[in-house]
Tab-separated table of C-alpha atoms in Angstrom:
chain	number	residue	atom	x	y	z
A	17	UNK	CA	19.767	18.825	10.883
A	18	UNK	CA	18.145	18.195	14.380
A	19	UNK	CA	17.849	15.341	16.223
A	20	UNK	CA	14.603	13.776	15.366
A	21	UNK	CA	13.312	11.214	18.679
A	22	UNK	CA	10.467	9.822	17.086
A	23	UNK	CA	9.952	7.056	14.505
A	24	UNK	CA	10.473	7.840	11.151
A	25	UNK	CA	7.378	7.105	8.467
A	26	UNK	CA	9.727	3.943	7.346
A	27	UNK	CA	10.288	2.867	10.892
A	28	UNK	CA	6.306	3.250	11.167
A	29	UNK	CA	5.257	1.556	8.095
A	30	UNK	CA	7.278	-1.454	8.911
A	31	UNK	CA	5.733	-1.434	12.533
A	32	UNK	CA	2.148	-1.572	10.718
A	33	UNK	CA	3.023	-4.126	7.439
A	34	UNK	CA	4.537	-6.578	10.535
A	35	UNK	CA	1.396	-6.335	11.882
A	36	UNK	CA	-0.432	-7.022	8.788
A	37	UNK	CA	1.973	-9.960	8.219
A	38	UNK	CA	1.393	-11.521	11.512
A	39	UNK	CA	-2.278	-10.996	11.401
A	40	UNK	CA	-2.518	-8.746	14.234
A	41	UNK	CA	-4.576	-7.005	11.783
A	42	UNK	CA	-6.777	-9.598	9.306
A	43	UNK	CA	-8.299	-9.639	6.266
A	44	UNK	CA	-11.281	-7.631	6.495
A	45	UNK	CA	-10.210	-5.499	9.091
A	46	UNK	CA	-10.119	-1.567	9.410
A	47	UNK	CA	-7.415	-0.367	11.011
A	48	UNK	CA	-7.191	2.126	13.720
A	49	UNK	CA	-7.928	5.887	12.663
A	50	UNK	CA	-4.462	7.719	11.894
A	51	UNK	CA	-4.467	9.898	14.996
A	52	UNK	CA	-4.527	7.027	16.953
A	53	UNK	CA	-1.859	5.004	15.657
A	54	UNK	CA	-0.128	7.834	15.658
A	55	UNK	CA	-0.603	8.068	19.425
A	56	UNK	CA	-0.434	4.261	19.830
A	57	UNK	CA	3.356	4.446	18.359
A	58	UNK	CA	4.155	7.525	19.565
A	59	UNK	CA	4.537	9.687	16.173
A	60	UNK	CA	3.526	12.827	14.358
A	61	UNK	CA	0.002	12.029	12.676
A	62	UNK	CA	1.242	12.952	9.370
A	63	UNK	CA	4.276	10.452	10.126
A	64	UNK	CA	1.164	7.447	9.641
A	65	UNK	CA	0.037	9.199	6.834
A	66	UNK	CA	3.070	9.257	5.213
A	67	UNK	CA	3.604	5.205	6.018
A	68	UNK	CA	-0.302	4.553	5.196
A	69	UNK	CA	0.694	5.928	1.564
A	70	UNK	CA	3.234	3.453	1.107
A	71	UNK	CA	1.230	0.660	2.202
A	72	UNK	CA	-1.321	1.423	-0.031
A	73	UNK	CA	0.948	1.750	-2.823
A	74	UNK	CA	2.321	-1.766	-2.220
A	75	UNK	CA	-1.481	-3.451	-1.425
A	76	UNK	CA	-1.606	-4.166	1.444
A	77	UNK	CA	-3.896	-1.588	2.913
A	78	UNK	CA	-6.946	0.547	1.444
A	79	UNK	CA	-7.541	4.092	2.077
A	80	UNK	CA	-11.494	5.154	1.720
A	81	UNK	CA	-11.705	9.215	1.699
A	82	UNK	CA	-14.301	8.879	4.585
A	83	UNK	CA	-14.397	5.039	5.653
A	84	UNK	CA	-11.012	4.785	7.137
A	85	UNK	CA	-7.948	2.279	6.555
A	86	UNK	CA	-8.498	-1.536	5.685
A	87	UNK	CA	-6.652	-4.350	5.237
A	88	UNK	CA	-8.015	-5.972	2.180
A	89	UNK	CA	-10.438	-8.373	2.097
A	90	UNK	CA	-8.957	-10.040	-1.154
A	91	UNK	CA	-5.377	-9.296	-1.273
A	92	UNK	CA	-3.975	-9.097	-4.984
A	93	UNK	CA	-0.596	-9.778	-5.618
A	94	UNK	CA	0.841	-6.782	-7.300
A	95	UNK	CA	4.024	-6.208	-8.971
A	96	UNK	CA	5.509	-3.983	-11.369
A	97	UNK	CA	7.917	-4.507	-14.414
A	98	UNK	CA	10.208	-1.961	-16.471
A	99	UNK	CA	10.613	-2.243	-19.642
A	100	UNK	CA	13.694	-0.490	-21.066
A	101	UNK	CA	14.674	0.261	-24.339
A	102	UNK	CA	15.468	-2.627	-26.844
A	103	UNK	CA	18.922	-1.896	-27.456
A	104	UNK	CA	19.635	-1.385	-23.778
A	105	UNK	CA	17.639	-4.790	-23.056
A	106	UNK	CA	19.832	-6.320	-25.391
A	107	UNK	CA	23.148	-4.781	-24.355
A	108	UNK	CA	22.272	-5.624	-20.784
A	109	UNK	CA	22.362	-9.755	-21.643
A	110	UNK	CA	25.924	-9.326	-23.129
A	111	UNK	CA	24.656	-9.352	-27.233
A	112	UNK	CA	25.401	-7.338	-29.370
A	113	UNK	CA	22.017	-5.464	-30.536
A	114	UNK	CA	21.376	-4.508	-34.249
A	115	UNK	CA	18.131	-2.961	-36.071
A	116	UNK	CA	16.667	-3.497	-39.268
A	117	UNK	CA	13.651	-1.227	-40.743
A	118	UNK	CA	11.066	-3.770	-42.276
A	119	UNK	CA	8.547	-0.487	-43.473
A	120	UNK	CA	7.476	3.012	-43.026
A	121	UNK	CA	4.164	4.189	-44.572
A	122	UNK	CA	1.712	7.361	-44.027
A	123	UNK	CA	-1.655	5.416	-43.489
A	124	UNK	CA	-4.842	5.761	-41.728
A	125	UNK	CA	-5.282	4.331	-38.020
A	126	UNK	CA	-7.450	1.082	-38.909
A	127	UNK	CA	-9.883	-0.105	-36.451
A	128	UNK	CA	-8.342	-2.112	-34.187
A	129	UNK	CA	-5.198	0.529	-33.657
A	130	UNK	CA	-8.557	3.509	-32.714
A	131	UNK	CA	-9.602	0.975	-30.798
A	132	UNK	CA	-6.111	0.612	-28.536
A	133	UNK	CA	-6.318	4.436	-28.492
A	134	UNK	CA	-9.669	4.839	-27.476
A	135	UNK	CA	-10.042	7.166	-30.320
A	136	UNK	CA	-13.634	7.531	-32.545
A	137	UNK	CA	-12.580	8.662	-35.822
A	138	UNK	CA	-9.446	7.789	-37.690
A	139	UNK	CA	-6.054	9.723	-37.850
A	140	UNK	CA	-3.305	9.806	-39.516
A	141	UNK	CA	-0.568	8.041	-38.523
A	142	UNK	CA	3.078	6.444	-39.086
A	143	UNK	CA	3.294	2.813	-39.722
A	144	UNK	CA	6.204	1.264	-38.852
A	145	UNK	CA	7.250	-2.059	-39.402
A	146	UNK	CA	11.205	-3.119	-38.112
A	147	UNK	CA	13.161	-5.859	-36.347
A	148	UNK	CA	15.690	-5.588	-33.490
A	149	UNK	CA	18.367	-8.150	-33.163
A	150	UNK	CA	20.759	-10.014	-30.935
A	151	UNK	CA	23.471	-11.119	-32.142
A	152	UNK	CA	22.319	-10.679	-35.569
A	153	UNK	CA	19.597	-13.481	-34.300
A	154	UNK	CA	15.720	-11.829	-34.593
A	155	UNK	CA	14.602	-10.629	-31.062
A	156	UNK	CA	11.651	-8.446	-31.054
A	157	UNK	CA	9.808	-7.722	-34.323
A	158	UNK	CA	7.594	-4.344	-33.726
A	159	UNK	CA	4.948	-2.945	-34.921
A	160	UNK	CA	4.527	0.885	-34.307
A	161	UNK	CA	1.659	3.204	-34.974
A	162	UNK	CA	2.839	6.757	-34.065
A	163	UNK	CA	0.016	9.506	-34.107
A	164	UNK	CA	1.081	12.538	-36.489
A	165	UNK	CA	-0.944	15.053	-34.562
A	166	UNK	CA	1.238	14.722	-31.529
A	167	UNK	CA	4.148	13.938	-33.234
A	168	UNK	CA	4.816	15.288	-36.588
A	169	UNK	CA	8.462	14.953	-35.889
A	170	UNK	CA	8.916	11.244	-36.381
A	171	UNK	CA	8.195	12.230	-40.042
A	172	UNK	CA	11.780	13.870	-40.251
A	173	UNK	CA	13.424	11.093	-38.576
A	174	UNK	CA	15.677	7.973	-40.358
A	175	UNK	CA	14.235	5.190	-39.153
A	176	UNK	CA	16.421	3.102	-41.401
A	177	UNK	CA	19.471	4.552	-39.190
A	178	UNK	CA	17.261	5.184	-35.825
A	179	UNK	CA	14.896	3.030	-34.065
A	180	UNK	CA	11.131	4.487	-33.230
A	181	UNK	CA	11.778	2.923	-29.998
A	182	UNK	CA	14.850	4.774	-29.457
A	183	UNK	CA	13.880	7.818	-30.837
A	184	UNK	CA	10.589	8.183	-28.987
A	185	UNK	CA	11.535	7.132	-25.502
A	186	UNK	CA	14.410	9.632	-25.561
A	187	UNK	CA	12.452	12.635	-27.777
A	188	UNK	CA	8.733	11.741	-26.412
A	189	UNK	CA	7.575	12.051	-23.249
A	190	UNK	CA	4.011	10.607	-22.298
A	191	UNK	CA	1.972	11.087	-19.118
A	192	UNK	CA	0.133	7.306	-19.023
A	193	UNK	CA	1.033	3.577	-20.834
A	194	UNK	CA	-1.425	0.785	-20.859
A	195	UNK	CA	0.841	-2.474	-21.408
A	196	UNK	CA	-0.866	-5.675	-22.262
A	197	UNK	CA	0.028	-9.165	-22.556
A	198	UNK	CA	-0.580	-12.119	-24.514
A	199	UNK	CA	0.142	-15.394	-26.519
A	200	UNK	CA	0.261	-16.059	-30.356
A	201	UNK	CA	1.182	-18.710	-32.630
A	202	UNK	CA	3.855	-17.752	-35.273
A	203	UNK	CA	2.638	-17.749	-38.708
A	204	UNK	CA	3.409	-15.920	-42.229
A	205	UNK	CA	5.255	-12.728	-42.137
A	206	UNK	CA	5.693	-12.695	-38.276
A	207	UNK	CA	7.441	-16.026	-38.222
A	208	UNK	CA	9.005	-15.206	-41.127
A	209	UNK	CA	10.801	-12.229	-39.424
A	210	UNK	CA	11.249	-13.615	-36.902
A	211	UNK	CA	12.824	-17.195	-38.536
A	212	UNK	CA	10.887	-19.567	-36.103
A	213	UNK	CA	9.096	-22.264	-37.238
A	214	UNK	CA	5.161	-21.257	-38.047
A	215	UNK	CA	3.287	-22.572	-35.027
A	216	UNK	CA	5.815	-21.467	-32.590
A	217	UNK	CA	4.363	-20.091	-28.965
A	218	UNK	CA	5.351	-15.971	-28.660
A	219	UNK	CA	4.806	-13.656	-26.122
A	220	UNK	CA	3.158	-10.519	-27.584
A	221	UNK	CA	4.031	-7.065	-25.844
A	222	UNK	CA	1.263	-4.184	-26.849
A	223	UNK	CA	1.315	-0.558	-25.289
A	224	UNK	CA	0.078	2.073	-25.621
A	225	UNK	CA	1.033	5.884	-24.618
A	226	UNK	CA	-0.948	8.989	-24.423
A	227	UNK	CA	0.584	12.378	-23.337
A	228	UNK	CA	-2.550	13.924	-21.796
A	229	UNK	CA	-5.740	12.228	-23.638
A	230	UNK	CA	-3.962	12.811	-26.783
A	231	UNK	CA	-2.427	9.401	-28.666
A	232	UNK	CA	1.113	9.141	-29.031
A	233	UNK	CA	2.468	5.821	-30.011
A	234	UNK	CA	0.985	2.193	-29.897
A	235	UNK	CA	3.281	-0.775	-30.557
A	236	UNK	CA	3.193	-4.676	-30.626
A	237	UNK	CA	5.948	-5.779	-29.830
A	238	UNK	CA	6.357	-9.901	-30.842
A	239	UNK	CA	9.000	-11.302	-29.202
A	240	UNK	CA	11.513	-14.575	-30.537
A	241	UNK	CA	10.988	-18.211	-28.713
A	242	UNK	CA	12.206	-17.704	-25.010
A	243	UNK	CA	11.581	-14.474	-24.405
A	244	UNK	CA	10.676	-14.010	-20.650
A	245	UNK	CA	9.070	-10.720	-18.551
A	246	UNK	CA	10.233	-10.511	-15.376
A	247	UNK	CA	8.166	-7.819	-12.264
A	248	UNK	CA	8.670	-7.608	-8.483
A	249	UNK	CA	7.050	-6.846	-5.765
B	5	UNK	CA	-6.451	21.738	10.722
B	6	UNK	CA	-4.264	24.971	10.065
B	7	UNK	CA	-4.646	27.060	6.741
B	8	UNK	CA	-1.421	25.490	4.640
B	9	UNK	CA	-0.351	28.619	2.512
B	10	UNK	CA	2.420	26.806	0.380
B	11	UNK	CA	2.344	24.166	-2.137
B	12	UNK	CA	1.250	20.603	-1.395
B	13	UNK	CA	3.931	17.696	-2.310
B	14	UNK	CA	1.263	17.099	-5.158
B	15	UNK	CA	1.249	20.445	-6.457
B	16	UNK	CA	5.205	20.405	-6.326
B	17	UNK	CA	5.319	17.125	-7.779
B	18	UNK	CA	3.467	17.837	-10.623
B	19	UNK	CA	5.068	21.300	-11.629
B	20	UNK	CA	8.657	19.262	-11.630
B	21	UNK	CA	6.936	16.206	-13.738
B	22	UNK	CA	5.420	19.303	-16.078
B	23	UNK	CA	9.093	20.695	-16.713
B	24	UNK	CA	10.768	16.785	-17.641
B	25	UNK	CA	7.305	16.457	-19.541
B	26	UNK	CA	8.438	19.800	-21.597
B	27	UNK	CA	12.146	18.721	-21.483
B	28	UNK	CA	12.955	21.745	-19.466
B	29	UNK	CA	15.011	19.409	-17.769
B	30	UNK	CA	16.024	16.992	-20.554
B	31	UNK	CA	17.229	13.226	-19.939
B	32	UNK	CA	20.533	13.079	-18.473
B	33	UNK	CA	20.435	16.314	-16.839
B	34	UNK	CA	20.958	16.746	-13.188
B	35	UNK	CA	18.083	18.128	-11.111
B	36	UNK	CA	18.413	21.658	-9.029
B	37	UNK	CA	19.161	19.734	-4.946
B	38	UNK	CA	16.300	19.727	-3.163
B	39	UNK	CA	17.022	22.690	-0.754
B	40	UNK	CA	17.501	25.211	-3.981
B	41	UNK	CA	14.428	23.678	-5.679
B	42	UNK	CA	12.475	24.151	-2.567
B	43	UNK	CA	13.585	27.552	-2.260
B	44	UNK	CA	12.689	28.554	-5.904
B	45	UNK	CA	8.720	27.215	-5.681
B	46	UNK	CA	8.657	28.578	-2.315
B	47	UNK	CA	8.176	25.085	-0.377
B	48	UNK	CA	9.774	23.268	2.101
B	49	UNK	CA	12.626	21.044	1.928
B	50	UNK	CA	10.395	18.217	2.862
B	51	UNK	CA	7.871	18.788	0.949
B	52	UNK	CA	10.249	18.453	-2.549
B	53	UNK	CA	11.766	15.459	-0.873
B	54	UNK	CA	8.584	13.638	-0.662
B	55	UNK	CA	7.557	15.073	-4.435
B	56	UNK	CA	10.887	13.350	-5.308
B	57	UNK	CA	10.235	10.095	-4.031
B	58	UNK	CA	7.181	9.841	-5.664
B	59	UNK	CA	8.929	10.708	-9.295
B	60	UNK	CA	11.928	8.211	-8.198
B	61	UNK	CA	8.541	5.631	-7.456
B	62	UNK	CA	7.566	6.668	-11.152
B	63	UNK	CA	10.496	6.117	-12.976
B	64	UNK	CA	11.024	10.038	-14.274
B	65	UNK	CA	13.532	10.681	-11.704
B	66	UNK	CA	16.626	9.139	-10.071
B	67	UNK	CA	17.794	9.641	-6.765
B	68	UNK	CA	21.498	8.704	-5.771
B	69	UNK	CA	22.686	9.064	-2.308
B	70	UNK	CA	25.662	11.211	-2.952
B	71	UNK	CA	25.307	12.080	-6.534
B	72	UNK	CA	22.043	14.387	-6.246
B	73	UNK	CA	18.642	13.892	-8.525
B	74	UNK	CA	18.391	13.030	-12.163
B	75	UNK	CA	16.076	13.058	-15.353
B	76	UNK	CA	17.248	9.128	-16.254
B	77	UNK	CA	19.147	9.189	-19.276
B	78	UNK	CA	17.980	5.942	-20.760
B	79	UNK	CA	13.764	5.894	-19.428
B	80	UNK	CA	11.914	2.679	-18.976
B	81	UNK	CA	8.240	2.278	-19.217
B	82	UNK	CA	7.894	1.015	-15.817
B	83	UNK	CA	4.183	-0.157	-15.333
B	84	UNK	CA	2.084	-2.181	-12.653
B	85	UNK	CA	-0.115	-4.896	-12.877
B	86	UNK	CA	-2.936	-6.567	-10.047
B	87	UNK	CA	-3.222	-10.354	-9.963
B	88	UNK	CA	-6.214	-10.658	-8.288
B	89	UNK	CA	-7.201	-14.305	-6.376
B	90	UNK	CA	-8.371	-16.226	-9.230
B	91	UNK	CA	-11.774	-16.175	-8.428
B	92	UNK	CA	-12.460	-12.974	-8.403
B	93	UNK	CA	-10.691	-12.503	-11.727
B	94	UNK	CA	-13.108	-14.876	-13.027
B	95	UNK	CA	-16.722	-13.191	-11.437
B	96	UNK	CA	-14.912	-9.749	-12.519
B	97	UNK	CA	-15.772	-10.925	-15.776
B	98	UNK	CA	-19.385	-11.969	-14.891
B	99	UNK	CA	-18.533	-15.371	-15.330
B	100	UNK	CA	-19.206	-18.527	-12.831
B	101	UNK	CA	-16.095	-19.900	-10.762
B	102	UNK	CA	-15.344	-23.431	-10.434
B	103	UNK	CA	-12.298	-25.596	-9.537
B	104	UNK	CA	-10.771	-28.693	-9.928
B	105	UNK	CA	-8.389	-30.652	-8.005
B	106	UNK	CA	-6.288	-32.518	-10.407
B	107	UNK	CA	-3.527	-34.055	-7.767
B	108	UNK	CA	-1.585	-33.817	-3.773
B	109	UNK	CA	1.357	-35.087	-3.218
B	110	UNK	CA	3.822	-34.502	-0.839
B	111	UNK	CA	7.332	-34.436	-2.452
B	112	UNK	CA	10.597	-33.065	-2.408
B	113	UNK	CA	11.393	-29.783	-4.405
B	114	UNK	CA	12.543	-30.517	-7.764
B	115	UNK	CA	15.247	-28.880	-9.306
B	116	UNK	CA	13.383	-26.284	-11.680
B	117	UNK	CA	11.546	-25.616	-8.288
B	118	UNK	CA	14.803	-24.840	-6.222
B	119	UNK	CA	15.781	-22.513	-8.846
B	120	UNK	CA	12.647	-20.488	-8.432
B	121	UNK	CA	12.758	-20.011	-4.374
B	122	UNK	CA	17.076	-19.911	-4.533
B	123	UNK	CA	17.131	-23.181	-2.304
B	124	UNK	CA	20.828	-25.156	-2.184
B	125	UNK	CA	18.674	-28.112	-0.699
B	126	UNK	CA	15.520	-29.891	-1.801
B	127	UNK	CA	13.119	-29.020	0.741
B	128	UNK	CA	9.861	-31.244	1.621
B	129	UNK	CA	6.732	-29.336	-0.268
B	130	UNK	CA	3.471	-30.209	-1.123
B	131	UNK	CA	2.903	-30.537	-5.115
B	132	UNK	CA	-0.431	-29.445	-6.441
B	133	UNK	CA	-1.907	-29.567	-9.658
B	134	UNK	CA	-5.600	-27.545	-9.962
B	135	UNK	CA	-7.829	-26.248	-12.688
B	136	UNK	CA	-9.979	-23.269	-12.276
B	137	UNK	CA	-13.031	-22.909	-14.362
B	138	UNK	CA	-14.980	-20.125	-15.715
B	139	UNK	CA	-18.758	-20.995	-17.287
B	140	UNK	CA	-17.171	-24.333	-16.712
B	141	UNK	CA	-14.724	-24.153	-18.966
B	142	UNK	CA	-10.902	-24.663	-18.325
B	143	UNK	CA	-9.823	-21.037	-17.710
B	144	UNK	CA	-6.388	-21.799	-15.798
B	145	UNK	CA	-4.283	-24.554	-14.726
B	146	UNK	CA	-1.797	-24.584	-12.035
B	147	UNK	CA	0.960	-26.730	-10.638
B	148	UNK	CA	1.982	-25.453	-7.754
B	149	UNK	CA	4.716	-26.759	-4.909
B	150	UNK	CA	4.076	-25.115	-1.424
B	151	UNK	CA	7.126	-25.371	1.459
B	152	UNK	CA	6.239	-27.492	4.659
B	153	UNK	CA	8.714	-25.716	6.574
B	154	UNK	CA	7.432	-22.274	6.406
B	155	UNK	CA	3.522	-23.855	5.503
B	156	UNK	CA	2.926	-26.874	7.168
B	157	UNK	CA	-0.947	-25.646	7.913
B	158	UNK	CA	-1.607	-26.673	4.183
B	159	UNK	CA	-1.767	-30.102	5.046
B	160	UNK	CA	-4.944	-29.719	7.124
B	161	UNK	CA	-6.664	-27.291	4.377
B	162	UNK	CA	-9.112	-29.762	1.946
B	163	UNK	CA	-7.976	-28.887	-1.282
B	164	UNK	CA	-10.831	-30.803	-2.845
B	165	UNK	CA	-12.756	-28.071	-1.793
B	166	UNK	CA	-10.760	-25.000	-1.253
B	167	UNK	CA	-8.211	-23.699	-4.036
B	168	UNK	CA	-4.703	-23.640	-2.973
B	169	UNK	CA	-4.411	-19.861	-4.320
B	170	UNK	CA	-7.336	-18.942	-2.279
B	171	UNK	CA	-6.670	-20.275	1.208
B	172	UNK	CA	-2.787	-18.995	0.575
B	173	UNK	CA	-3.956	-15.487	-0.221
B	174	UNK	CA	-6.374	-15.416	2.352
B	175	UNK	CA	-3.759	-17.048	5.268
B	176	UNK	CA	-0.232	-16.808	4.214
B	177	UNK	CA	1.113	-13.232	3.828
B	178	UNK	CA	4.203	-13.253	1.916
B	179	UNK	CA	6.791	-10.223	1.975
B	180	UNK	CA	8.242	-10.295	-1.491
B	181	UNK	CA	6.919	-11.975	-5.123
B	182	UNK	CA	8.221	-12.643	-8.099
B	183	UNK	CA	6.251	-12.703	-11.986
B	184	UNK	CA	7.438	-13.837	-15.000
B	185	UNK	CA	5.797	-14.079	-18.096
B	186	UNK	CA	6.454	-16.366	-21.178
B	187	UNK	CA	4.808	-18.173	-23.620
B	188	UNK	CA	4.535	-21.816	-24.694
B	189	UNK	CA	2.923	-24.378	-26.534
B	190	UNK	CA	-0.011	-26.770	-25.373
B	191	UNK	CA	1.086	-30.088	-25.169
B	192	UNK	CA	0.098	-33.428	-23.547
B	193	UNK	CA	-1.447	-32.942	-19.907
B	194	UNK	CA	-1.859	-29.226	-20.302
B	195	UNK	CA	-3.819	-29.582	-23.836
B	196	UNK	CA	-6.068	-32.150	-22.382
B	197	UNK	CA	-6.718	-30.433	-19.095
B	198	UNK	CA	-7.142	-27.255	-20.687
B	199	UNK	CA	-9.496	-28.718	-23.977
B	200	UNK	CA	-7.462	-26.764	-26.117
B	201	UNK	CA	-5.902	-28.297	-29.469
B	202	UNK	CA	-2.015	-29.382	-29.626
B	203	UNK	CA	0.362	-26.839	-30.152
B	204	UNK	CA	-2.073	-23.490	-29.051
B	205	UNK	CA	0.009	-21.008	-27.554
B	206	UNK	CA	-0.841	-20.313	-24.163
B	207	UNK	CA	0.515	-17.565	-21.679
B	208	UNK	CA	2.282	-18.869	-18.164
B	209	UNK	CA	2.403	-16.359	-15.382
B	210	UNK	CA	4.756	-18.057	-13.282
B	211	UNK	CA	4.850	-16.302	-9.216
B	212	UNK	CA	6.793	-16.757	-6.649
B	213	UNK	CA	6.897	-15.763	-2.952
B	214	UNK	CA	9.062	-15.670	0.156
B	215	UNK	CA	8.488	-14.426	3.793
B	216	UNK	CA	11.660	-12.687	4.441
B	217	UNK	CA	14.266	-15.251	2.743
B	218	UNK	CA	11.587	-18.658	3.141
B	219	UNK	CA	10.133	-19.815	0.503
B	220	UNK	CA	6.475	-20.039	0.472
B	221	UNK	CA	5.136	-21.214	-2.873
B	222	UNK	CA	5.887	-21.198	-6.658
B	223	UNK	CA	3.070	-21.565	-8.947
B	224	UNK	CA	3.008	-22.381	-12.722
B	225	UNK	CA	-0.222	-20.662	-14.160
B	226	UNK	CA	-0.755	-21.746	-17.788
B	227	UNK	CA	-3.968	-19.636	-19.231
B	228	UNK	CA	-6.381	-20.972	-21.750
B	229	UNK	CA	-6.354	-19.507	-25.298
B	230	UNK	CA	-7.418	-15.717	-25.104
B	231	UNK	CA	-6.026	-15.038	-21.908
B	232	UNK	CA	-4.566	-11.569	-21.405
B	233	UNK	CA	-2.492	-9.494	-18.845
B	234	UNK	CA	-2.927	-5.805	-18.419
B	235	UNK	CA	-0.934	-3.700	-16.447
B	236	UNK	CA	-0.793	0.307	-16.169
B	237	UNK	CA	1.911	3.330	-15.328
């Protein structure tokens, strides 16, 4: 450990986002080149690098390979949500979580499942159909596709004792997940399952992972009356 | 410029995301410290430090203070989504933006409203209600309450003609948001405004933002049918 004199890259980035805040730099502007911030606040370049990384991570700046740094000209708001595993979601609100397999077959990936995958030709695949519970109350209904290329496995696993969910997230790593969102009326087996009245508003969960380009599990997850997503900045 | 014979923080990074990929180190297990894993791929100290951040960032690693680095035994898929200024979501899609003023008032907060910011107090804000339009049809409606303490500049912007979301993004930085997601219903005001039939389900992105520990706005966004949020790892 030596002393260190200068600013640290948090020290710096929060010099620069205060700026941004107070619209020292706007909208629209470019920012001054590294080197001379650097000299500006009296750092090591790579110090404003460092800080320029996280700034661009959060939004609030743009880094163009040859163009420089920019505050954006439309600001989005970005924030980011985890998603953990059912039963831990369910232990975390104090219930007591439960899991019921609904179906398991061997099928071929229809259309709209290639589609989520980005894949051309069909595959075969798991299908799984089950429910997970809160205090013995339906929570989020699921259904899985799992790809059996990538992972034969699942095909010597009890999914009447063990959860996909469970099972992959702990056994199955994956390098990328595209999560989507969106709204469905209950009706026939879904608000069946899920003992709402047909009609009812739900949020739908879908995502997808890939390890590499290669599929590994898409779900659709439908969640009970009142579930609720919450991200941060 | 100097010739850099050892390994980037990207190069490190990914060989120690390759070996959790492979399970080499499995969830749960504890990570070598950052001085003995710098010293076995030949790096500096630094250089794994800032690999590790990056992994923490990601979810695949977690850092205590005391307690060293480890492969999270329970993973969440942590992902990130871009709410861009209304607008622009709507031309995005090649569509034509338009907007609606519905109704101004000033009034004080509401109780479901001092929920969302953490306020004890009501506080004086300015109450919104807006459609924005794609192709002319309703694509979302918001009701939105802005604070007059930390925004009193609102009350000089014409709202018949400029979108609350768009004059806020454009002038009002904010340092920390809040998203949450649910579904619900059409009914009364929000049917009509949005054309849609009784009972549809509709998504609500509902944000929040503060500068430091001030409230700056709370929206209620209520999407017509077919609306969808994506967000990626």
């Amino acid at each position: 450990m030596t002393a260190e004199p200068r600013l640290s890259w948090t020290e710096v980035r929060d010099t620069i986002r205060a700026r941004i805040l107070a619209r020292h730099y706007a909208p629209g502007d470019k920012l001054p080149r590294d080197e001379d911030m650097a000299r500006d606040l009296g750092c090591a370049r790579a110090t404003v690098h460092r800080a320029m990384q996280d700034l661009a991570a959060a939004g609030l700046v743009e880094r163009r390979r040859k163009g420089g740094t920019h505050v954006p000209n439309d600001p989005v708001t970005r924030a980011t949500f985890d998603i953990p595993v059912t039963r831990r979601e369910v232990e975390a609100r104090g219930s007591r979580y439960s899991y019921r397999l609904i179906s398991r077959e061997i099928a071929e990936s229809p259309p709209a499942v290639m589609a989520r995958f980005g894949l051309q030709d069909p595959s075969p695949m798991l299908h799984v159909r089950a429910l997970h519970l809160a205090d013995h109350r339906p929570y989020i209904l699921e259904d899985r596709w799992i790809d059996l290329a990538t992972t034969p496995e699942i095909l010597e696993v009890d999914l009447a004792q063990h959860s996909a969910n469970e099972w992959l997230v702990h056994h199955k790593p994956y390098s990328r997940v595209d999560v989507r969102f969106h709204a469905v009326n209950a009706e026939g087996e879904i608000a069946r399952h899920l003992d709402t009245p047909r009609g009812s508003a739900l949020l739908v969960l879908e995502r997808t992972t890939w390890i590499g380009s290669e599929p590994i599990t898409t779900v659709q997850s439908v969640a009970a009356p009142g579930y609720e997503v919450a991200a941060q900045s």
